[in-house]
Coordinates of C-alpha atoms in Angstrom, one line a residue:
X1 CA 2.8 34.4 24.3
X2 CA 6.3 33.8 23.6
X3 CA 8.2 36.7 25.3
X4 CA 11.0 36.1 22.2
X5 CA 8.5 36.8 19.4
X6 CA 5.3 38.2 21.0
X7 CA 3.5 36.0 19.3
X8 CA 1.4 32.6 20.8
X9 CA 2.2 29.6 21.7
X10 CA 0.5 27.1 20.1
X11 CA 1.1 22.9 21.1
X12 CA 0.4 19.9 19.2
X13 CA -0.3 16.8 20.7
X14 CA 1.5 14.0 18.8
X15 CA 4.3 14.5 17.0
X16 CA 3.6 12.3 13.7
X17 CA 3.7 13.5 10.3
X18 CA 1.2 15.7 10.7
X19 CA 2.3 17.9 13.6
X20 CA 5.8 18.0 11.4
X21 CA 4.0 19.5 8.4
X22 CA 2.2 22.1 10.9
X23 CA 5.8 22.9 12.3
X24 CA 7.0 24.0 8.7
X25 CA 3.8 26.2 8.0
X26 CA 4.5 27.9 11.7
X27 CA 7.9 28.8 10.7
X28 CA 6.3 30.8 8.1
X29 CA 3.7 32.7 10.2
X30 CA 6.4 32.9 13.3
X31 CA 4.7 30.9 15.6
X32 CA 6.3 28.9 17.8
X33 CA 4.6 24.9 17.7
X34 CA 5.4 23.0 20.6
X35 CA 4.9 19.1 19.9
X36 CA 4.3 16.5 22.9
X37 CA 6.2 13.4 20.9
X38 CA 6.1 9.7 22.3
X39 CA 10.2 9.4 21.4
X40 CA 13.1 11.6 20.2
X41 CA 12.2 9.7 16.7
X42 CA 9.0 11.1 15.8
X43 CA 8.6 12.7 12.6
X44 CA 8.1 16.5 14.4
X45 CA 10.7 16.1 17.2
X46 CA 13.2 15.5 14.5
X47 CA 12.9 18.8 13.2
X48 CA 11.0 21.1 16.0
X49 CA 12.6 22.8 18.4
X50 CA 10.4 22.8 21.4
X51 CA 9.3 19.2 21.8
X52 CA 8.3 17.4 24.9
X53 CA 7.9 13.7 25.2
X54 CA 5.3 12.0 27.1
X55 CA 2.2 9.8 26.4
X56 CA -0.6 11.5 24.9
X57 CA -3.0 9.0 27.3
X58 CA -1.3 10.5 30.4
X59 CA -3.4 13.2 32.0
X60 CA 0.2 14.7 34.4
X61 CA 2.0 14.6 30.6
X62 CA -0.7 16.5 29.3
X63 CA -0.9 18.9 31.9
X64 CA 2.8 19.5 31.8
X65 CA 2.8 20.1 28.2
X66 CA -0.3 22.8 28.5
X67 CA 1.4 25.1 30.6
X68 CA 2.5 27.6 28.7
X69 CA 0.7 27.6 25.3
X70 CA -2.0 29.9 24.6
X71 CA -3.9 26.9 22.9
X72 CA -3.4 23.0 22.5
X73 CA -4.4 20.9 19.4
X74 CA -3.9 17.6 18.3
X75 CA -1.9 15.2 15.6
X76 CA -4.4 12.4 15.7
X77 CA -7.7 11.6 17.8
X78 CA -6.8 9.5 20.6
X79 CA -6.3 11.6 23.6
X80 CA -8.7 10.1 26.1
X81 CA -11.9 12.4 26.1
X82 CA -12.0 13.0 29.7
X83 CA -8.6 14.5 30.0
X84 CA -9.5 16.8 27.3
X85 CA -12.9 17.7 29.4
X86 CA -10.6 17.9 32.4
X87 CA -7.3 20.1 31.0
X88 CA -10.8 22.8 29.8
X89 CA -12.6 22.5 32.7
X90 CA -8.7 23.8 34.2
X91 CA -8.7 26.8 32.1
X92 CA -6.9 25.0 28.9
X93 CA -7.9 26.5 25.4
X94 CA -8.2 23.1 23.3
X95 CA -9.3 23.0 19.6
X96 CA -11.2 21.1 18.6
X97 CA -13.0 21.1 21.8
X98 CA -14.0 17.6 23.4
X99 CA -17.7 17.8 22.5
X100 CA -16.4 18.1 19.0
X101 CA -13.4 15.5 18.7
X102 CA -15.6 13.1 19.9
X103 CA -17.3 12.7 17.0
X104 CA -13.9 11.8 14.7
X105 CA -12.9 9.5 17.8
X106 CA -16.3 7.1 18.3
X107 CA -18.0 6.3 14.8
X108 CA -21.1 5.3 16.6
X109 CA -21.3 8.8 18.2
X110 CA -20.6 10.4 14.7
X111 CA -23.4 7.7 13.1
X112 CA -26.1 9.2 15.8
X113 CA -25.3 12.6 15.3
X114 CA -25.4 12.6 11.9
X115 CA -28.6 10.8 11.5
X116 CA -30.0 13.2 14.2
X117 CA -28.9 15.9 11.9
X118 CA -30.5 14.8 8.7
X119 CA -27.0 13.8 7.1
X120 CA -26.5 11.0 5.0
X121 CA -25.2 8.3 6.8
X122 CA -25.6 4.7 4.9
X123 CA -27.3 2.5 7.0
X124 CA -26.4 1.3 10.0
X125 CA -26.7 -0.2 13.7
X126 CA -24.9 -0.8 17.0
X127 CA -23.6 -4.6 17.3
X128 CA -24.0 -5.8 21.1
X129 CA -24.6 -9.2 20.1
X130 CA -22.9 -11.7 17.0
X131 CA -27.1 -11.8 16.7
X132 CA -27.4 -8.3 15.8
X133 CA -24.8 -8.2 13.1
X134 CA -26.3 -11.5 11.2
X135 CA -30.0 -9.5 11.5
X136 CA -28.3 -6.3 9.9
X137 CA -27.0 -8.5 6.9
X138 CA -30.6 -10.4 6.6
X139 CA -32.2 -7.2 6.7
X140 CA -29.5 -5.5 3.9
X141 CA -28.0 -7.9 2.4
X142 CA -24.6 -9.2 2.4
X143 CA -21.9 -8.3 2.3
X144 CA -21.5 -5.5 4.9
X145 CA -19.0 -3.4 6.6
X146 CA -18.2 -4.4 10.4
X147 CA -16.0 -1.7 12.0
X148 CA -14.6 -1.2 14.9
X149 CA -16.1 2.2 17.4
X150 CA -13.0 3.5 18.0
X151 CA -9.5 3.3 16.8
X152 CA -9.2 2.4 13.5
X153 CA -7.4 4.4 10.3
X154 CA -6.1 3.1 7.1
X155 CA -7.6 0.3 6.6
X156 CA -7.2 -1.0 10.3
X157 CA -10.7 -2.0 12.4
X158 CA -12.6 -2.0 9.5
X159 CA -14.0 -5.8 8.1
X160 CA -16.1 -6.6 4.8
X161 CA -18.4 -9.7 6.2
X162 CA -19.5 -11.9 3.8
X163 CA -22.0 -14.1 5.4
X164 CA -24.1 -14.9 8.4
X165 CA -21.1 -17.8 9.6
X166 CA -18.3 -15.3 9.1
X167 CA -20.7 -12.7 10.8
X168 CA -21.3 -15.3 13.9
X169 CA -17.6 -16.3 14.2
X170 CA -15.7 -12.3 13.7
X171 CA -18.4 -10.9 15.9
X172 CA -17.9 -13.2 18.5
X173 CA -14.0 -13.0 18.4
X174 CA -14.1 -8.9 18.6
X175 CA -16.7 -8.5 21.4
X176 CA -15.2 -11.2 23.7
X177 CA -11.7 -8.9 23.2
X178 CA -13.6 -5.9 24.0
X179 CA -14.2 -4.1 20.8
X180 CA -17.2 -1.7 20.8
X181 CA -18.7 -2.4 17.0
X182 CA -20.7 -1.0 14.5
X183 CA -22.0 -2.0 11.1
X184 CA -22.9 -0.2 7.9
X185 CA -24.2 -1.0 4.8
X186 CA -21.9 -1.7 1.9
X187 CA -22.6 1.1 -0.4
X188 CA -22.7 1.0 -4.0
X189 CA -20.1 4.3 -4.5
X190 CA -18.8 5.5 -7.8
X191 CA -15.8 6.8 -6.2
X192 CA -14.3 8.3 -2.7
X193 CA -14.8 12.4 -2.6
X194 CA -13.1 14.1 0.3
X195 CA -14.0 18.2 1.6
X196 CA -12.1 20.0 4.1
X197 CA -13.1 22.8 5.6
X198 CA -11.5 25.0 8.6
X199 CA -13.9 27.0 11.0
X200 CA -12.7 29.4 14.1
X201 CA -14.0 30.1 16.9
X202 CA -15.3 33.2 15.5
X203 CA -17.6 31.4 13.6
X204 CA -15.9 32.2 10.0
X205 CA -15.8 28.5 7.7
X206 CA -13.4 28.6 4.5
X207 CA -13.9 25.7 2.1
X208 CA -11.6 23.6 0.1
X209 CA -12.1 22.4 -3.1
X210 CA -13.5 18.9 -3.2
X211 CA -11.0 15.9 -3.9
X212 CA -11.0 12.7 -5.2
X213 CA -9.1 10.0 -3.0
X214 CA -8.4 6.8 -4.5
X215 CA -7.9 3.9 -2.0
X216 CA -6.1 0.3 -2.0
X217 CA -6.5 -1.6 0.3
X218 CA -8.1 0.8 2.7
X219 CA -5.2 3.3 2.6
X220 CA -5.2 6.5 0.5
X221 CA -3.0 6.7 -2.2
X222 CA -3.7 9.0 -4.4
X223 CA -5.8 12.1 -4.3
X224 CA -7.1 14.6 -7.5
X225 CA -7.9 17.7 -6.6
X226 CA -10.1 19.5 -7.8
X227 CA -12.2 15.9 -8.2
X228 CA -12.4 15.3 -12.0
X229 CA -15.9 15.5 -13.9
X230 CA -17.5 16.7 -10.6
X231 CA -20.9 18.4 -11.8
X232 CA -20.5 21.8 -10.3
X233 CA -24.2 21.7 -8.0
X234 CA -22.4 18.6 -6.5
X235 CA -19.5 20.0 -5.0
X236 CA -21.0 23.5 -4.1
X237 CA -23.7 20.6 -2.2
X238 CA -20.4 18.4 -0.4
X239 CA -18.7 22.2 0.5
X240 CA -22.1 23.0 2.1
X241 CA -22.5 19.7 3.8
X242 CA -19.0 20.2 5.8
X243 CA -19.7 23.4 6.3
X244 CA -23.1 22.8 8.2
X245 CA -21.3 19.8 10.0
X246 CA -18.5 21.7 11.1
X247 CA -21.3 24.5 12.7
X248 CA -23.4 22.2 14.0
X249 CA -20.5 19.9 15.7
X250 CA -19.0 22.6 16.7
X251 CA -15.7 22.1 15.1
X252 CA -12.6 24.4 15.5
X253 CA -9.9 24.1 13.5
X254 CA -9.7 21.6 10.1
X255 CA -12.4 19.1 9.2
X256 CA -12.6 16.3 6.8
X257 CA -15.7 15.2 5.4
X258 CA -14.7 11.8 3.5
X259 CA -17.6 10.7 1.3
X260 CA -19.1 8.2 -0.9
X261 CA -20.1 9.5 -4.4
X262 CA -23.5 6.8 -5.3
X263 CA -26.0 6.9 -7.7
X264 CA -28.2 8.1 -5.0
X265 CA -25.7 11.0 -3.8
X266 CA -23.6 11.7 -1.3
X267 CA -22.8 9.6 2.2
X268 CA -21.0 10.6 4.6
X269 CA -18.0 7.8 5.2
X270 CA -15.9 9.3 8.0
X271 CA -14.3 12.5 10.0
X272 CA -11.6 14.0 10.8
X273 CA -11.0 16.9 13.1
X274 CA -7.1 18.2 12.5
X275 CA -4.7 18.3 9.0
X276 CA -5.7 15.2 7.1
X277 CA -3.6 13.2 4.2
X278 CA -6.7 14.1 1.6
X279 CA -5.3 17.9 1.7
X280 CA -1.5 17.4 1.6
X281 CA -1.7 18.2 -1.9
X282 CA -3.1 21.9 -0.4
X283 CA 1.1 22.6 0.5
X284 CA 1.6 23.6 -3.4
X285 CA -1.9 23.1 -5.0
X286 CA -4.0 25.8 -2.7
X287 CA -3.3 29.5 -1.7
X288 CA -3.4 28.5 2.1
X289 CA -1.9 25.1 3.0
X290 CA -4.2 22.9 5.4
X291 CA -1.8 23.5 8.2
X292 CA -1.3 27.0 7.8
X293 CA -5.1 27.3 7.6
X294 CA -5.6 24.9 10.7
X295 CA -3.2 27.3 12.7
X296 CA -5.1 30.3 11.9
X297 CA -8.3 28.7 12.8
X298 CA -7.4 27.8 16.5
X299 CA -5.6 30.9 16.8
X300 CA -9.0 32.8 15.4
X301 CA -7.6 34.6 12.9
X302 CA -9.1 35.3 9.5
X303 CA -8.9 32.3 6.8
X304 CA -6.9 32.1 4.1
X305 CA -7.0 31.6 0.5
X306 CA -8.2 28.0 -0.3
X307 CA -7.9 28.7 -4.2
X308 CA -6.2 26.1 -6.1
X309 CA -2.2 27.2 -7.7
X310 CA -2.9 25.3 -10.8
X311 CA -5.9 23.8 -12.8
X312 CA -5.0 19.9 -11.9
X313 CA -3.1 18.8 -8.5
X314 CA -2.1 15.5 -7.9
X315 CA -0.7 13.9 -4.3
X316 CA 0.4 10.2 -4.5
X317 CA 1.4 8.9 -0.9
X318 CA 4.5 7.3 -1.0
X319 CA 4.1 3.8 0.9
X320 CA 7.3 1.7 2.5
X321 CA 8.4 -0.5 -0.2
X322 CA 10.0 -3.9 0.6
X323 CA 13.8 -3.9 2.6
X324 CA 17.0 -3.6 0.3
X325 CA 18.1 -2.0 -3.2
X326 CA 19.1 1.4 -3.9
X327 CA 19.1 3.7 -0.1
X328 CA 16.6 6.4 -0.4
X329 CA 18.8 9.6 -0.6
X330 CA 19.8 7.6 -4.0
X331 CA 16.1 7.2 -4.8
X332 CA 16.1 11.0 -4.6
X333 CA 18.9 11.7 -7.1
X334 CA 16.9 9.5 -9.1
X335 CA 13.6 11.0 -8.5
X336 CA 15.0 14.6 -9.4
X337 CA 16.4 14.2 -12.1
X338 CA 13.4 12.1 -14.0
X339 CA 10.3 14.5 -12.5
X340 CA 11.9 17.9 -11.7
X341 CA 8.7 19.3 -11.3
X342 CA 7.8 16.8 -8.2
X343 CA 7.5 18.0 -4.7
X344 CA 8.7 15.4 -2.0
X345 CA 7.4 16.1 1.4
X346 CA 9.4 12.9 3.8
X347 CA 8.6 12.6 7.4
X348 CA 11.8 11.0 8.7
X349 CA 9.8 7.8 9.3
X350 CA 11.7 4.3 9.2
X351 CA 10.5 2.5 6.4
X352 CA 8.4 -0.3 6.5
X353 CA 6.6 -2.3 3.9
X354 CA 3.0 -0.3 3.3
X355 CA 3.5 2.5 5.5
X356 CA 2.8 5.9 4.9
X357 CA 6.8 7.5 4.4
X358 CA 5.7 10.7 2.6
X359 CA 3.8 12.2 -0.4
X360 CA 5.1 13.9 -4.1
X361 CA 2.8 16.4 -5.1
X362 CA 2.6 17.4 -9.0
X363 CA 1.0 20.5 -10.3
X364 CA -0.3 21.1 -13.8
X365 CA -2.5 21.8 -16.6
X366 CA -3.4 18.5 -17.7
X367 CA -4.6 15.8 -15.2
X368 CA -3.8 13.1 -16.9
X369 CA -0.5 14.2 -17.4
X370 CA 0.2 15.5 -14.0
X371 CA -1.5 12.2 -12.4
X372 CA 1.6 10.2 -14.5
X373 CA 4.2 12.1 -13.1
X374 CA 3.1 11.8 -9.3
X375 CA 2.6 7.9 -9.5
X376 CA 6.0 7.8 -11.6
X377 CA 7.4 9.9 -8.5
X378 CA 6.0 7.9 -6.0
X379 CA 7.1 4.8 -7.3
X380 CA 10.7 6.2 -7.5
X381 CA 10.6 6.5 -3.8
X382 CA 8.9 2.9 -3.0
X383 CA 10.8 0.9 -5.5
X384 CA 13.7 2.9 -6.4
X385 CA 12.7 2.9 -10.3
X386 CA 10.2 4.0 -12.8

């Protein structure tokens, strides 16, 4: 506890966007957040006040950083699993726990599970051999979806093969660097759905309504919440499907369920075990932010509201645009005074080309016309006009 408040001490390993947004929602319920940041120019050392720097793959950092806090979660997945296993087996309280995280870290672990469990996974095998990934493609048909085991996120590690030579030549190239691969079918989707979903230790799950994300180029750039023309039996079936996933992988704290909406269903894409961009929009659009929510689930206290403020929410990413033109603070002046209704959320990111800077969120009656405005924000911010 903190002896200043009385209240816990909770730490965030990683001090990205994401642990920023968490600081701001701790303010709120008088928490104090402590962040373990790689440099004084992270997103959440910019604006928390207990931050400590060290690597996040550095089991003395990580043991430093522990001391102190009542419970430890994380910005992002890649905190070696055997220091998590080790800081627990030391009397640490981390959420989620290792078992758990695993499963958002490794996509072959997630892929066995899941099939294990009776989810719907696409299909999909292990690639040892450049031999294995031209059989899956005979056996499927091409093209497929080579990804990389561990590591990759917006777009990154992921590869859309397109024949058995490319197959040969790619697969050779990744495993002869080390690369631990998998392969799934590509699958006919309709769109991209996302559910999130917060459990405690308790046991107690809240839901969120289900979203549609909208992707170029692998990143996210847009997400509709609630997803439009969603028959009702279908999102009541994705709630329930994170729901059981979250029990059975015994998940503390938020988890996103991305999916593929197909002709034949739902498949599961990927996971994610912490805050995730598909629920920014949750800041204005829901009664309980993501982050507030993900707080109260590793502290175990009840859930909160995951109602929605308005009928139609819309959270368009705002992306690095090229160097030069009118500075950003401008942008903003700009921004203001043509969408007053716009919510900017930056992260104090430098900005490069097709990196993720910050979101607008847009709230409304009308989708269409709330979907307008938020792309119309967000291109204020990349390009500095309309």
């Amino acid at each position: 506890m903190d002896s200043r408040t009385g209240l816990p001490v909770v730490g965030m390993v990683g001090g990205g966007q994401l642990a920023r947004m968490t600081h701001q929602a701790a303010i709120a319920l008088g928490q104090s957040l402590r962040v373990l940041a790689l440099t004084p120019d992270d997103g959440a050392a910019l604006v928390a006040a207990d931050v400590q720097y060290g690597d996040h793959t550095d089991l003395a950092a990580l043991r430093t950083f522990a001391k102190g806090c009542d419970v430890v979660t994380f910005d992002h997945e890649h905190v070696p699993t055997e220091h998590i296993r080790t800081l627990a087996a030391e009397g640490v309280k981390l959420f989620p726990p290792a078992d758990a995280l695993l499963h958002a870290q490794d996509k072959q672990v997630m892929r066995e599970r899941l099939t294990a469990l009776g989810a719907p996974n696409p299909a999909w095998a292990p690639v040892g051999t450049p031999a294995d990934l031209v059989a899956f493609g005979a056996e499927h048909g091409w093209p497929v979806v080579l990804k990389a085991a561990r590591g990759g996120y917006d777009g990154r590690g992921v590869w859309l093969v397109t024949d058995a030579a490319a197959a040969t030549e790619l697969a050779a190239t990744l495993l002869a660097g080390g690369t631990s691969l998998l392969v799934e079918e590509r699958v006919a989707l309709r769109r991209e759905l996302a559910v999130q979903v917060a459990r405690s230790p308790f046991g107690q799950v809240a839901a969120y309504p289900v979203v549609e994300t909208v992707q170029r180029d692998g990143i996210c750039v847009e997400v509709l919440a609630p997803a439009p023309d969603l028959p009702e039996e279908l999102a009541v079936a994705a709630q329930q499907l994170a729901i059981d996933l979250a029990t059975a992988l015994g998940v503390v704290g938020m988890l996103a369920v991305e999916l593929f909406d197909t002709p034949a269903g739902l498949v599961v894409n990927e996971l994610a075990m912490r805050p995730h961009n598909s629920g920014h929009w949750t800041i204005e659009g829901a009664r309980t932010s993501q982050f507030e929510q993900h707080l109260r689930a590793v502290l175990d206290y009840p859930m909160g509201d995951t109602s929605l403020t308005a009928p139609a929410v819309v959270m368009a990413n705002v992306l690095g645009g090229e160097p030069g033109g009118i500075s950003l603070d401008e942008r903003l002046h700009h921004l203001f005074a043509a969408e007053p209704r716009a919510k900017v959320h930056l992260y104090g990111k430098q900005v490069r080309p097709g990196r993720k800077i910050g979101h607008v969120t847009v709230l409304g009656d009308d989708l269409d016309d709330v979907r307008a405005r938020a792309a119309r924000a967000a291109r204020w911010l990349r390009k500095g006009q309309a």
